[in-house]
């Protein structure tokens, strides 16, 4: 819709303003994919339809092995604290490890791809995983004295010892809280203190971008900082990147630090029975940052979470036991917990763990790994796709691999980038799912069903089975279905993957996710409690949802609401542009104006003409209202360690303000370089 169509005089709420996206063409799933898919017919939509809520979700729970079956599918008597599969008992570690032994004990559970290419890829069978999980569970129970309900903080890189540690915790009912390894010692401390973990489990070092990083250093910072905040860590357990050899410079602290490999010697072939736990006991905490204030620990259940990630791994990821599945996210994020570890292993798949940076030593690396391991399911983020496209758009064609299925997750994907992913990475063969969800939701919320729905670039798709999304305006009124108007996306119903609460802060949980649209705080009817996701979205007439980004990622230019994503998407249609980021900058006339930052694909030079080309593209794609205040052609974007572009830093530079602490960025030096251009 062009902006002339917005009637200036009509009373439109902030959330209703039309978005300027164009409709995209559909892509059909490959018939070869459909033939082998786990989910071939759309009966599921009935089985998990609103009429069959909540019982439809039993189908997911039945994919697990239970020690005791549940008595009640959903206890919704105390909204929004919903309980799933009440009375059921199970163990997550048993479901991911032990139960696979009967059929798959000699099959690879985890392929580990070290970053240095001269280090061989290792393959751990389910039997070996079982042995290691048991041995480490014995360490946790007998050496550390940990038991069900205790918390431990993990600060581990992408190595097989991370899922081993998680599954050993899960075996005992010890609640793990893995902190992304790229986070600082200080960030780790905040999470230790909040979770009250007496034990920190880490690794001495790991490879990133060609360097063996001293990671143990961060454990010291974390413990010292925690102590300053009044919390003592009793012990730090340190895995070694090269077992038996210490690969960090930072000295060990006597009495506090121990090497896991030293203790393990006493637990060779130890066996630990999986503890039978309540479905609504806690499996793990995953901290995520809020808009303000301290990070919140999303507290996930055992039964509901495991059922949800197993079901969605089977139906949306189409994982079969014989698949080699590679999710290139980090296990330190929710994507890795749900879709590298718990979901794929519960289904007996072979899951790939990749230590390093996808573009190191060159942008052909992921495709070499795919070729070597015969990966057939690939899962990554738009940020990684953009980076690979930018520096190696011709690389995939050079390697002999074939994906049947690919996922994108984490941000909206620009249709142009989607098409590169489809044609070049997927070689026109792979089906793509664009999965929209959050740390808090445990698993997918919106996505197409890979063998059933057509794909539409840039749109996540309808709610997945059992999930009923809706778009509300600022006052809580539903926008007409399929209106293509922007509003706030909510999920109308509870579902099993949703977190139980925020660790230690029920009030914040209610405030953050439910207060916005709950008008009857005393209501005991779950229908009065829509889940507020905090994302802007539009629903097209075909029922596909297109996510516009966090509701704060909206730029209001002279009263016109423009999603940063739609602007970035247009900038990426300029051939030379590799990455784009748009930020709002105060403007005396228009309130704010968008500034566009672009970095170029290799071999192109920054010129005035190119900047003009970007401006013209925004004007032609979206409308004159989208003309940027300035186009910055930069050597690279400031990025977090997980690869997200730090728009906040760019916004500060553009506004001539102090960008604040940038030391946690993956590339802090870039900030000064960009600033010099102002
Ligand atoms: C965004 C990651 C568009 C969204 C699993 C959400 C997406 C936030 C998509 C959660 C997608 C995630 N399309 N936007 N497919 N997936 N998002 O907690 O803004 O790290 O609220 O979970 O990422 O990020 P989180």
Short mmCIF file of N, CA and C in Angstrom, two decimals, residues 80-135:
data_model
loop_
_atom_site.label_atom_id
_atom_site.label_comp_id
_atom_site.label_asym_id
_atom_site.label_seq_id
_atom_site.Cartn_x
_atom_site.Cartn_y
_atom_site.Cartn_z
N UNK A 80 -2.29 -16.11 34.89
CA UNK A 80 -1.76 -16.79 33.70
C UNK A 80 -0.72 -17.85 34.05
N UNK A 81 -0.84 -18.44 35.25
CA UNK A 81 0.11 -19.50 35.63
C UNK A 81 -0.49 -20.84 35.23
N UNK A 82 -0.30 -21.17 33.96
CA UNK A 82 -0.91 -22.39 33.42
C UNK A 82 0.00 -23.59 33.66
N UNK A 83 -0.64 -24.72 33.95
CA UNK A 83 0.14 -25.95 34.16
C UNK A 83 -0.31 -27.01 33.17
N UNK A 84 0.68 -27.64 32.52
CA UNK A 84 0.37 -28.65 31.50
C UNK A 84 0.72 -30.04 32.00
N UNK A 85 -0.05 -31.00 31.55
CA UNK A 85 0.20 -32.43 31.80
C UNK A 85 0.38 -32.70 33.30
N UNK A 86 -0.56 -32.15 34.05
CA UNK A 86 -0.48 -32.18 35.51
C UNK A 86 -0.58 -33.62 36.02
N UNK A 87 0.30 -33.94 36.96
CA UNK A 87 0.31 -35.29 37.52
C UNK A 87 1.26 -36.22 36.78
N UNK A 88 1.72 -35.78 35.59
CA UNK A 88 2.65 -36.61 34.82
C UNK A 88 4.05 -36.55 35.40
N UNK A 89 4.78 -37.64 35.20
CA UNK A 89 6.18 -37.67 35.66
C UNK A 89 7.08 -38.16 34.54
N UNK A 90 8.24 -37.54 34.43
CA UNK A 90 9.17 -37.91 33.35
C UNK A 90 10.56 -37.37 33.64
N UNK A 91 11.49 -37.72 32.76
CA UNK A 91 12.84 -37.17 32.86
C UNK A 91 13.32 -36.78 31.45
N UNK A 92 13.79 -35.56 31.31
CA UNK A 92 14.19 -35.04 29.99
C UNK A 92 15.44 -35.76 29.48
N UNK A 93 16.37 -36.04 30.37
CA UNK A 93 17.61 -36.70 29.98
C UNK A 93 17.29 -38.12 29.49
N UNK A 94 16.41 -38.79 30.17
CA UNK A 94 15.99 -40.13 29.73
C UNK A 94 15.41 -40.06 28.32
N UNK A 95 14.59 -39.05 28.09
CA UNK A 95 13.92 -38.93 26.79
C UNK A 95 14.88 -38.59 25.65
N UNK A 96 15.96 -37.88 25.98
CA UNK A 96 16.90 -37.49 24.93
C UNK A 96 18.02 -38.51 24.75
N UNK A 97 18.26 -39.33 25.75
CA UNK A 97 19.41 -40.23 25.70
C UNK A 97 18.98 -41.70 25.83
N UNK A 98 18.59 -42.10 27.02
CA UNK A 98 18.36 -43.53 27.31
C UNK A 98 17.40 -44.19 26.32
N UNK A 99 16.32 -43.50 26.03
CA UNK A 99 15.32 -44.18 25.22
C UNK A 99 15.76 -44.38 23.77
N UNK A 100 16.84 -43.69 23.38
CA UNK A 100 17.35 -43.90 22.02
C UNK A 100 18.29 -45.10 21.92
N UNK A 101 18.71 -45.64 23.07
CA UNK A 101 19.70 -46.71 23.03
C UNK A 101 19.17 -47.97 22.34
N UNK A 102 17.92 -48.29 22.58
CA UNK A 102 17.38 -49.53 22.04
C UNK A 102 17.57 -49.60 20.52
N UNK A 103 17.27 -48.51 19.84
CA UNK A 103 17.36 -48.54 18.38
C UNK A 103 18.62 -47.91 17.82
N UNK A 104 19.15 -46.92 18.51
CA UNK A 104 20.17 -46.08 17.86
C UNK A 104 21.48 -45.98 18.63
N UNK A 105 21.81 -46.97 19.45
CA UNK A 105 22.96 -46.73 20.31
C UNK A 105 24.26 -46.50 19.54
N UNK A 106 24.37 -47.06 18.35
CA UNK A 106 25.60 -46.86 17.58
C UNK A 106 25.50 -45.75 16.55
N UNK A 107 24.44 -45.00 16.66
CA UNK A 107 24.21 -43.91 15.71
C UNK A 107 24.75 -42.62 16.33
N UNK A 108 25.21 -41.70 15.49
CA UNK A 108 25.74 -40.45 16.03
C UNK A 108 24.63 -39.60 16.65
N UNK A 109 24.86 -39.19 17.87
CA UNK A 109 23.96 -38.23 18.52
C UNK A 109 24.46 -36.82 18.23
N UNK A 110 25.77 -36.62 18.43
CA UNK A 110 26.35 -35.28 18.26
C UNK A 110 27.57 -35.33 17.35
N UNK A 111 27.52 -34.53 16.29
CA UNK A 111 28.73 -34.30 15.50
C UNK A 111 29.34 -33.01 16.02
N UNK A 112 30.62 -33.05 16.36
CA UNK A 112 31.25 -31.80 16.81
C UNK A 112 32.22 -31.30 15.75
N UNK A 113 31.98 -30.08 15.30
CA UNK A 113 32.84 -29.47 14.28
C UNK A 113 33.67 -28.38 14.95
N UNK A 114 34.95 -28.67 15.24
CA UNK A 114 35.80 -27.64 15.84
C UNK A 114 36.02 -26.52 14.84
N UNK A 115 36.27 -25.33 15.34
CA UNK A 115 36.50 -24.24 14.38
C UNK A 115 37.74 -24.46 13.52
N UNK A 116 38.90 -24.82 14.12
CA UNK A 116 40.07 -25.02 13.25
C UNK A 116 39.81 -26.18 12.29
N UNK A 117 40.01 -25.91 11.01
CA UNK A 117 39.62 -26.92 10.03
C UNK A 117 40.55 -28.13 10.03
N UNK A 118 41.75 -27.95 10.62
CA UNK A 118 42.65 -29.11 10.65
C UNK A 118 42.37 -30.01 11.85
N UNK A 119 41.45 -29.62 12.72
CA UNK A 119 41.03 -30.54 13.79
C UNK A 119 39.89 -31.38 13.26
N UNK A 120 39.97 -32.69 13.40
CA UNK A 120 38.92 -33.51 12.80
C UNK A 120 37.56 -33.31 13.46
N UNK A 121 36.52 -33.50 12.67
CA UNK A 121 35.17 -33.52 13.21
C UNK A 121 35.02 -34.80 14.03
N UNK A 122 34.42 -34.71 15.21
CA UNK A 122 34.22 -35.93 16.01
C UNK A 122 32.75 -36.30 16.04
N UNK A 123 32.48 -37.58 16.27
CA UNK A 123 31.12 -38.10 16.20
C UNK A 123 30.85 -38.89 17.47
N UNK A 124 29.87 -38.46 18.24
CA UNK A 124 29.58 -39.16 19.49
C UNK A 124 28.28 -39.94 19.34
N UNK A 125 28.35 -41.24 19.59
CA UNK A 125 27.14 -42.06 19.44
C UNK A 125 26.21 -41.84 20.65
N UNK A 126 24.99 -42.34 20.51
CA UNK A 126 24.06 -42.26 21.64
C UNK A 126 24.60 -43.04 22.84
N UNK A 127 25.27 -44.16 22.58
CA UNK A 127 25.85 -44.93 23.69
C UNK A 127 26.93 -44.10 24.40
N UNK A 128 27.78 -43.45 23.61
CA UNK A 128 28.83 -42.62 24.23
C UNK A 128 28.22 -41.44 24.98
N UNK A 129 27.20 -40.86 24.40
CA UNK A 129 26.53 -39.73 25.07
C UNK A 129 25.94 -40.21 26.40
N UNK A 130 25.34 -41.38 26.36
CA UNK A 130 24.75 -41.97 27.57
C UNK A 130 25.83 -42.14 28.65
N UNK A 131 26.97 -42.68 28.25
CA UNK A 131 28.06 -42.88 29.23
C UNK A 131 28.51 -41.55 29.83
N UNK A 132 28.69 -40.58 28.96
CA UNK A 132 29.23 -39.30 29.44
C UNK A 132 28.23 -38.55 30.31
N UNK A 133 26.96 -38.61 29.92
CA UNK A 133 25.93 -37.92 30.71
C UNK A 133 25.84 -38.57 32.10
N UNK A 134 25.90 -39.89 32.13
CA UNK A 134 25.85 -40.58 33.42
C UNK A 134 27.04 -40.23 34.30
N UNK A 135 28.22 -40.26 33.70
CA UNK A 135 29.43 -39.96 34.49
C UNK A 135 29.36 -38.54 35.06
#
